[in-house]
CSV table of C-alpha atoms in Angstrom, one decimal:
chain,number,residue,atom,x,y,z
A,1346,ARG,CA,132.7,153.7,69.6
A,1347,LEU,CA,130.1,151.1,71.4
A,1348,GLU,CA,127.7,153.5,71.7
A,1349,TRP,CA,127.3,155.0,68.4
A,1350,LEU,CA,127.2,151.2,67.7
A,1351,LEU,CA,124.7,150.5,70.3
A,1352,SER,CA,122.1,153.1,68.7
A,1353,TRP,CA,122.0,150.6,65.5
A,1354,PHE,CA,119.2,148.6,67.6
A,1355,LYS,CA,116.8,150.7,69.4
A,1356,ASP,CA,113.6,149.9,69.3
A,1357,THR,CA,112.2,153.4,69.6
A,1358,PRO,CA,115.5,155.3,68.1
A,1359,THR,CA,115.6,159.6,67.9
A,1360,LEU,CA,115.4,161.1,65.4
A,1361,ALA,CA,119.6,161.8,66.0
A,1362,ASP,CA,119.7,158.1,65.6
A,1363,SER,CA,118.4,158.3,62.9
A,1364,PHE,CA,120.2,160.5,61.4
A,1365,ASN,CA,123.4,159.0,62.4
A,1366,GLN,CA,122.7,155.8,60.6
A,1367,ILE,CA,121.8,157.9,57.2
A,1368,ILE,CA,125.3,159.9,57.8
A,1369,THR,CA,126.9,156.3,58.1
A,1370,TRP,CA,125.3,154.8,55.2
A,1371,ARG,CA,126.5,158.3,53.1
A,1372,MET,CA,129.1,157.6,54.3
A,1373,GLY,CA,129.3,154.2,53.2
A,1374,GLY,CA,129.2,154.3,49.4
A,1375,ALA,CA,125.0,154.9,49.5
A,1376,ARG,CA,125.1,152.7,46.5
A,1377,THR,CA,122.1,150.9,47.1
A,1378,CYS,CA,118.4,151.2,48.1
A,1379,PHE,CA,116.3,148.9,49.8
A,1380,LEU,CA,112.3,150.0,49.5
A,1381,GLY,CA,109.6,149.4,51.9
A,1382,ASP,CA,108.9,146.1,53.9
A,1383,ALA,CA,105.8,144.0,53.0
A,1384,ASP,CA,104.8,142.7,49.6
A,1385,ASN,CA,105.4,146.1,47.9
A,1386,LEU,CA,105.0,144.0,44.5
A,1387,VAL,CA,101.1,145.6,44.5
A,1388,LEU,CA,102.3,148.7,43.9
A,1389,LYS,CA,102.0,149.8,40.1
A,1390,PRO,CA,105.3,150.2,38.4
A,1391,GLY,CA,105.0,153.5,37.4
A,1392,PHE,CA,104.9,154.5,41.2
A,1393,ILE,CA,107.7,152.7,42.2
A,1394,LYS,CA,109.3,154.4,38.7
A,1395,LYS,CA,108.6,157.9,40.6
A,1396,ILE,CA,110.2,156.8,44.1
A,1397,ILE,CA,113.1,155.8,42.5
A,1398,ALA,CA,113.7,159.1,40.5
A,1399,HIS,CA,113.5,160.6,44.0
A,1400,ALA,CA,115.7,158.7,45.0
A,1401,LYS,CA,118.1,159.2,43.0
A,1402,ALA,CA,118.0,163.1,41.9
A,1403,ALA,CA,118.7,162.6,46.4
A,1404,PHE,CA,121.3,160.5,46.1
A,1405,PRO,CA,122.9,160.6,42.8
A,1406,ALA,CA,125.5,157.4,43.7
A,1407,LEU,CA,122.7,154.5,44.3
A,1408,GLU,CA,123.2,151.9,41.9
A,1409,ARG,CA,120.6,149.0,43.0
A,1410,PHE,CA,117.1,149.6,44.2
A,1411,THR,CA,115.3,146.4,45.8
A,1412,ILE,CA,112.1,145.9,47.5
A,1413,TYR,CA,109.8,142.1,49.5
A,1414,GLY,CA,107.2,141.4,47.0
A,1415,ARG,CA,105.1,137.7,48.0
A,1416,THR,CA,105.4,135.1,44.9
A,1417,LYS,CA,101.5,135.1,45.1
A,1418,THR,CA,101.7,138.3,43.8
A,1419,ALA,CA,104.6,137.6,41.3
A,1420,ALA,CA,102.4,134.4,40.1
A,1421,LYS,CA,99.0,135.3,40.1
A,1422,LEU,CA,98.1,139.2,40.4
A,1423,ARG,CA,101.0,140.7,38.0
A,1424,THR,CA,101.2,139.9,34.2
A,1425,PRO,CA,104.9,139.3,32.9
A,1426,GLY,CA,104.5,143.1,30.8
A,1427,GLU,CA,104.0,144.0,35.2
A,1428,LEU,CA,106.9,142.8,35.8
A,1429,ALA,CA,109.3,143.1,32.9
A,1430,ALA,CA,107.5,147.2,33.9
A,1431,PHE,CA,109.1,146.9,37.6
A,1432,ARG,CA,112.2,146.2,35.7
A,1433,LYS,CA,112.5,149.7,33.4
A,1434,ALA,CA,111.5,151.6,36.3
A,1435,GLY,CA,115.1,151.0,37.7
A,1436,LEU,CA,114.1,148.1,39.7
A,1437,ASP,CA,116.6,145.3,40.7
A,1438,ARG,CA,116.2,142.6,42.9
A,1439,VAL,CA,112.7,141.5,44.4
A,1440,HIS,CA,113.3,139.2,47.3
A,1441,TYR,CA,110.5,136.5,48.3
A,1442,GLY,CA,110.0,134.4,51.9
A,1443,LEU,CA,110.0,130.9,50.0
A,1444,GLU,CA,109.8,130.0,53.9
A,1445,SER,CA,109.6,126.3,52.4
A,1446,GLY,CA,108.6,124.5,49.8
A,1447,SER,CA,106.6,122.0,51.3
A,1448,ASP,CA,102.9,122.9,50.7
A,1449,ARG,CA,102.1,120.7,54.3
A,1450,VAL,CA,104.4,123.2,55.8
A,1451,LEU,CA,103.0,125.9,54.5
A,1452,ALA,CA,100.0,125.2,55.4
A,1453,LEU,CA,101.0,124.8,59.2
A,1454,VAL,CA,101.8,128.3,59.5
A,1455,ASP,CA,99.4,130.0,57.2
A,1456,LYS,CA,102.2,131.1,54.6
A,1457,GLY,CA,98.7,132.0,52.4
A,1458,GLU,CA,101.2,130.5,49.6
A,1459,THR,CA,101.4,126.9,47.6
A,1460,ALA,CA,105.2,125.7,46.7
A,1461,GLN,CA,103.6,126.4,42.7
A,1462,ASP,CA,103.7,129.8,43.8
A,1463,HIS,CA,107.2,130.5,44.8
A,1464,ILE,CA,107.8,128.4,41.6
A,1465,ASP,CA,105.8,130.7,39.5
A,1466,GLY,CA,106.5,133.7,40.4
A,1467,CYS,CA,110.4,133.4,40.8
A,1468,ARG,CA,110.6,132.5,37.6
A,1469,LYS,CA,108.2,135.3,36.2
A,1470,THR,CA,110.8,137.4,37.6
A,1471,LYS,CA,113.8,136.0,37.2
A,1472,ASP,CA,112.1,136.3,32.9
A,1473,ALA,CA,111.4,140.1,33.2
A,1474,GLY,CA,114.6,140.3,34.0
A,1475,LEU,CA,115.0,141.0,37.6
A,1476,SER,CA,117.1,139.6,40.0
A,1477,CYS,CA,115.7,137.3,42.4
A,1478,SER,CA,116.4,136.4,46.4
A,1479,VAL,CA,114.8,134.0,48.5
A,1480,TYR,CA,113.9,132.6,52.4
A,1481,VAL,CA,113.9,129.9,54.0
A,1482,MET,CA,113.3,129.5,57.3
A,1483,PRO,CA,114.9,125.2,58.4
A,1484,GLY,CA,113.3,123.9,61.2
A,1485,LEU,CA,110.0,125.6,60.2
A,1486,GLY,CA,108.4,122.1,59.4
A,1487,GLY,CA,109.1,120.6,63.3
A,1488,ALA,CA,110.4,117.5,64.2
A,1489,ALA,CA,107.7,116.0,62.0
A,1490,LEU,CA,108.2,117.7,58.9
A,1491,SER,CA,111.4,117.9,59.3
A,1492,GLU,CA,112.8,115.5,56.5
A,1493,GLU,CA,109.8,117.1,53.8
A,1494,HIS,CA,110.3,120.6,54.0
A,1495,ALA,CA,114.0,120.1,53.8
A,1496,ARG,CA,113.3,118.2,50.7
A,1497,GLU,CA,110.7,120.0,49.2
A,1498,THR,CA,112.6,123.4,49.5
A,1499,ALA,CA,115.5,121.9,48.1
A,1500,ARG,CA,113.2,121.0,45.0
A,1501,VAL,CA,111.5,124.1,44.7
A,1502,ILE,CA,114.9,125.9,45.0
A,1503,SER,CA,116.3,123.6,42.2
A,1504,GLU,CA,113.2,124.2,39.8
A,1505,ILE,CA,113.3,127.9,40.3
A,1506,GLY,CA,117.1,128.8,40.2
A,1507,PRO,CA,117.1,131.9,42.6
A,1508,ASP,CA,120.2,134.3,42.5
A,1509,PHE,CA,120.7,134.0,46.2
A,1510,VAL,CA,119.0,131.6,48.9
A,1511,ARG,CA,119.2,133.1,52.0
A,1512,LEU,CA,118.8,130.9,55.0
A,1513,ARG,CA,117.0,132.2,58.6
A,1514,THR,CA,116.5,129.1,61.1
A,1515,LEU,CA,113.4,129.3,62.8
A,1516,GLU,CA,113.0,131.2,66.1
A,1517,ILE,CA,109.8,130.4,68.4
A,1518,PHE,CA,108.9,133.6,70.1
A,1519,VAL,CA,106.2,134.0,73.0
A,1520,GLY,CA,102.9,134.8,72.3
A,1521,THR,CA,103.3,133.6,68.7
A,1522,GLY,CA,101.1,130.6,67.0
A,1523,LEU,CA,104.1,128.2,66.7
A,1524,ASP,CA,104.7,129.1,70.7
A,1525,GLY,CA,100.7,127.8,71.6
A,1526,ALA,CA,101.0,125.1,69.0
A,1527,MET,CA,104.0,123.7,71.3
A,1528,GLU,CA,102.4,124.6,74.3
A,1529,ARG,CA,99.1,122.3,73.1
A,1530,GLY,CA,101.4,118.9,71.9
A,1531,GLU,CA,100.8,120.3,68.4
A,1532,PHE,CA,104.0,120.9,67.2
A,1533,ALA,CA,108.0,119.7,67.8
A,1534,GLU,CA,110.7,122.4,67.4
A,1535,CYS,CA,113.5,120.8,65.8
A,1536,GLY,CA,116.9,120.6,68.4
A,1537,GLU,CA,120.2,122.3,66.9
A,1538,GLU,CA,121.5,119.3,65.4
A,1539,GLN,CA,118.0,118.0,63.5
A,1540,VAL,CA,117.7,121.8,61.8
A,1541,ALA,CA,121.4,121.1,60.6
A,1542,ARG,CA,120.8,117.9,58.9
A,1543,GLU,CA,118.3,120.4,57.3
A,1544,ILE,CA,120.6,123.0,55.6
A,1545,ARG,CA,123.2,119.5,54.5
A,1546,THR,CA,120.2,118.4,52.5
A,1547,LEU,CA,120.1,121.7,50.8
A,1548,VAL,CA,123.5,122.2,50.7
A,1549,GLU,CA,122.7,118.3,49.4
A,1550,GLU,CA,120.2,117.7,47.0
A,1551,ILE,CA,120.0,121.2,45.4
A,1552,GLU,CA,120.1,121.3,41.8
A,1553,ALA,CA,120.8,125.5,40.4
A,1554,ASP,CA,123.7,127.0,39.7
A,1555,THR,CA,122.7,129.7,43.2
A,1556,GLU,CA,124.3,131.3,46.5
A,1557,ILE,CA,123.5,130.3,49.6
A,1558,LEU,CA,124.0,132.8,52.0
A,1559,SER,CA,124.0,132.2,56.1
A,1560,ASP,CA,123.9,135.6,56.9
A,1561,SER,CA,121.7,135.5,59.6
A,1562,ALA,CA,121.8,135.8,63.8
A,1563,SER,CA,119.4,133.2,63.9
A,1564,ASN,CA,122.0,130.7,62.2
A,1565,LEU,CA,124.4,127.9,64.4
A,1566,LEU,CA,126.4,127.4,61.6
A,1567,ASP,CA,127.7,129.9,58.7
A,1568,VAL,CA,127.5,127.7,55.4
A,1569,SER,CA,127.4,129.7,52.5
A,1570,GLY,CA,128.5,129.7,49.1
A,1571,ARG,CA,128.1,128.7,45.7
A,1572,LEU,CA,126.8,126.0,44.3
A,1573,PRO,CA,127.8,123.8,42.4
A,1574,GLY,CA,131.0,125.0,42.9
A,1575,ASP,CA,131.3,124.7,47.1
A,1576,ARG,CA,129.3,122.0,47.9
A,1577,ALA,CA,132.0,119.8,48.9
A,1578,GLU,CA,133.2,122.9,51.8
A,1579,MET,CA,130.0,123.7,52.5
A,1580,LEU,CA,129.5,119.8,53.3
A,1581,ARG,CA,132.9,119.7,55.2
A,1582,VAL,CA,131.2,122.5,57.9
A,1583,ILE,CA,128.2,120.6,58.3
A,1584,ASP,CA,129.2,117.4,59.1
A,1585,ALA,CA,132.1,118.0,61.4
A,1586,TYR,CA,129.7,120.0,63.6
A,1587,LEU,CA,127.2,116.7,63.2
A,1588,ALA,CA,130.3,114.7,64.0
A,1589,LEU,CA,131.1,116.1,67.3
A,1590,SER,CA,129.8,114.4,70.9
A,1591,PRO,CA,126.3,115.5,72.7
A,1592,ARG,CA,128.3,117.7,75.1
A,1593,LYS,CA,130.6,119.3,72.4
A,1594,LYS,CA,127.6,120.1,70.4
A,1595,LEU,CA,125.9,122.2,72.6
A,1596,GLU,CA,129.1,124.1,73.5
A,1597,PHE,CA,129.1,124.4,70.0
A,1598,SER,CA,125.8,126.2,70.4
A,1599,LEU,CA,126.7,129.2,73.2
A,1600,ARG,CA,130.0,130.0,71.8
A,1601,SER,CA,128.3,130.0,68.6
A,1602,ARG,CA,125.3,132.2,69.7
A,1603,LEU,CA,127.0,134.2,71.8
A,1604,GLY,CA,129.5,135.2,68.7
A,1605,SER,CA,126.4,136.4,67.3
A,1606,PHE,CA,125.4,138.1,69.7
A,1607,LEU,CA,128.7,140.4,70.6
A,1608,GLY,CA,128.3,140.9,66.9
A,1609,GLN,CA,125.1,142.6,66.8
A,1610,TYR,CA,125.0,144.5,70.1
A,1611,GLY,CA,128.9,144.8,71.4
A,1612,ASP,CA,127.8,143.5,75.3
A,1613,LEU,CA,126.0,141.6,77.2
A,1614,PRO,CA,122.8,142.4,79.3
A,1615,PRO,CA,122.6,141.6,82.4
A,1616,ASP,CA,120.5,138.4,82.1
A,1617,VAL,CA,123.1,136.9,79.7
A,1618,SER,CA,125.8,138.5,82.1
A,1619,GLY,CA,124.3,136.3,84.9
A,1620,ALA,CA,123.7,133.4,82.6
A,1621,ILE,CA,127.2,132.7,81.9
A,1622,GLY,CA,129.1,134.8,84.4
A,1623,PRO,CA,129.9,131.6,86.5
A,1624,PHE,CA,132.0,129.7,83.3
A,1625,VAL,CA,134.1,133.3,83.0
A,1626,GLN,CA,137.9,133.0,83.6
A,1627,SER,CA,140.7,134.5,82.6
A,1628,GLY,CA,138.2,136.9,80.1
A,1629,GLY,CA,138.1,133.7,78.4
A,1630,LEU,CA,135.3,131.0,78.8
A,1631,ASP,CA,135.5,128.1,80.1
A,1632,LEU,CA,132.7,125.4,80.1
A,1633,SER,CA,133.9,122.2,81.4
A,1634,ALA,CA,131.8,122.6,84.8
A,1635,ALA,CA,128.3,124.0,82.7
A,1636,THR,CA,125.7,120.7,83.3
A,1637,ASP,CA,123.8,120.3,79.7
A,1638,GLY,CA,121.3,122.1,81.5
A,1639,GLU,CA,123.6,125.5,82.4
A,1640,LEU,CA,124.3,125.1,78.4
A,1641,VAL,CA,120.9,124.8,76.7
A,1642,ALA,CA,119.5,127.4,79.5
A,1643,ALA,CA,122.0,130.2,78.2
A,1644,THR,CA,121.6,129.7,75.0
A,1645,ARG,CA,117.8,129.6,74.7
A,1646,LEU,CA,117.9,133.1,76.5
A,1647,ILE,CA,120.6,134.6,73.8
A,1648,ARG,CA,118.6,133.2,71.0
A,1649,SER,CA,115.2,134.9,72.6
A,1650,LYS,CA,117.4,138.1,72.3
A,1651,LEU,CA,119.0,138.0,68.4
A,1652,MET,CA,117.7,139.6,65.3
A,1653,PRO,CA,117.3,137.1,62.7
């Protein structure tokens, strides 16, 4: 039911909402468990072992345990033996937010890590027998560093050879540091076509046996597949978008974001309904009468409400 679906997307869920989510998770098999947030590599392996043992006692069907980590922690604060101890404790996978392989981009956003931290931390993780999943953020370098951001990120991923590369396209929210930089004229946001070209560079230049996942509502294109085998098909999807006329690109963007929004929330709030309402005809979306400005404004509105 729609009411049940929407209970998953609340800023302040009730106890009943949380209980419903646990029940749904268990009914779905309850085979995987993500432990906490932030940089869990700062914890001791023994503590993680106790947590995993407790979780398995409560949910015997659990098979995989995953955490977030920082590559700098893995590279400089954890020994190979300590990382191996995490694996022996029952941990299976570490997710790292690389964001970029360009040192200039990482410095621009105060990431606090370098490209070499990313390489060293992920390699140590893999050597310890842990699965390595990394997140990269197309668009993070802005218009000025777009090409460098893409090429350096492809280089770093090629050196790491992670099990998974997850795409999380940059979305700039009001009140953030990049929002302020844009207002001051210090940062120029990439357009959607430029972001697509960055992703094309990643797909074309990554030389590693890895799986790329476009599993975020922030992404314009569904470009997923395993490299190197699926490279040609992934490039075909990107090139089909790039071959569109400027007007068709705007329409594609709106339809894509609208589909993502409906997939997340199941219904439209009044402001989004108002933005696209004039173009809804016979239950479908007819954008022929929409101006370019209206398409851009409606797309921006929807993007601002999507969960990455």
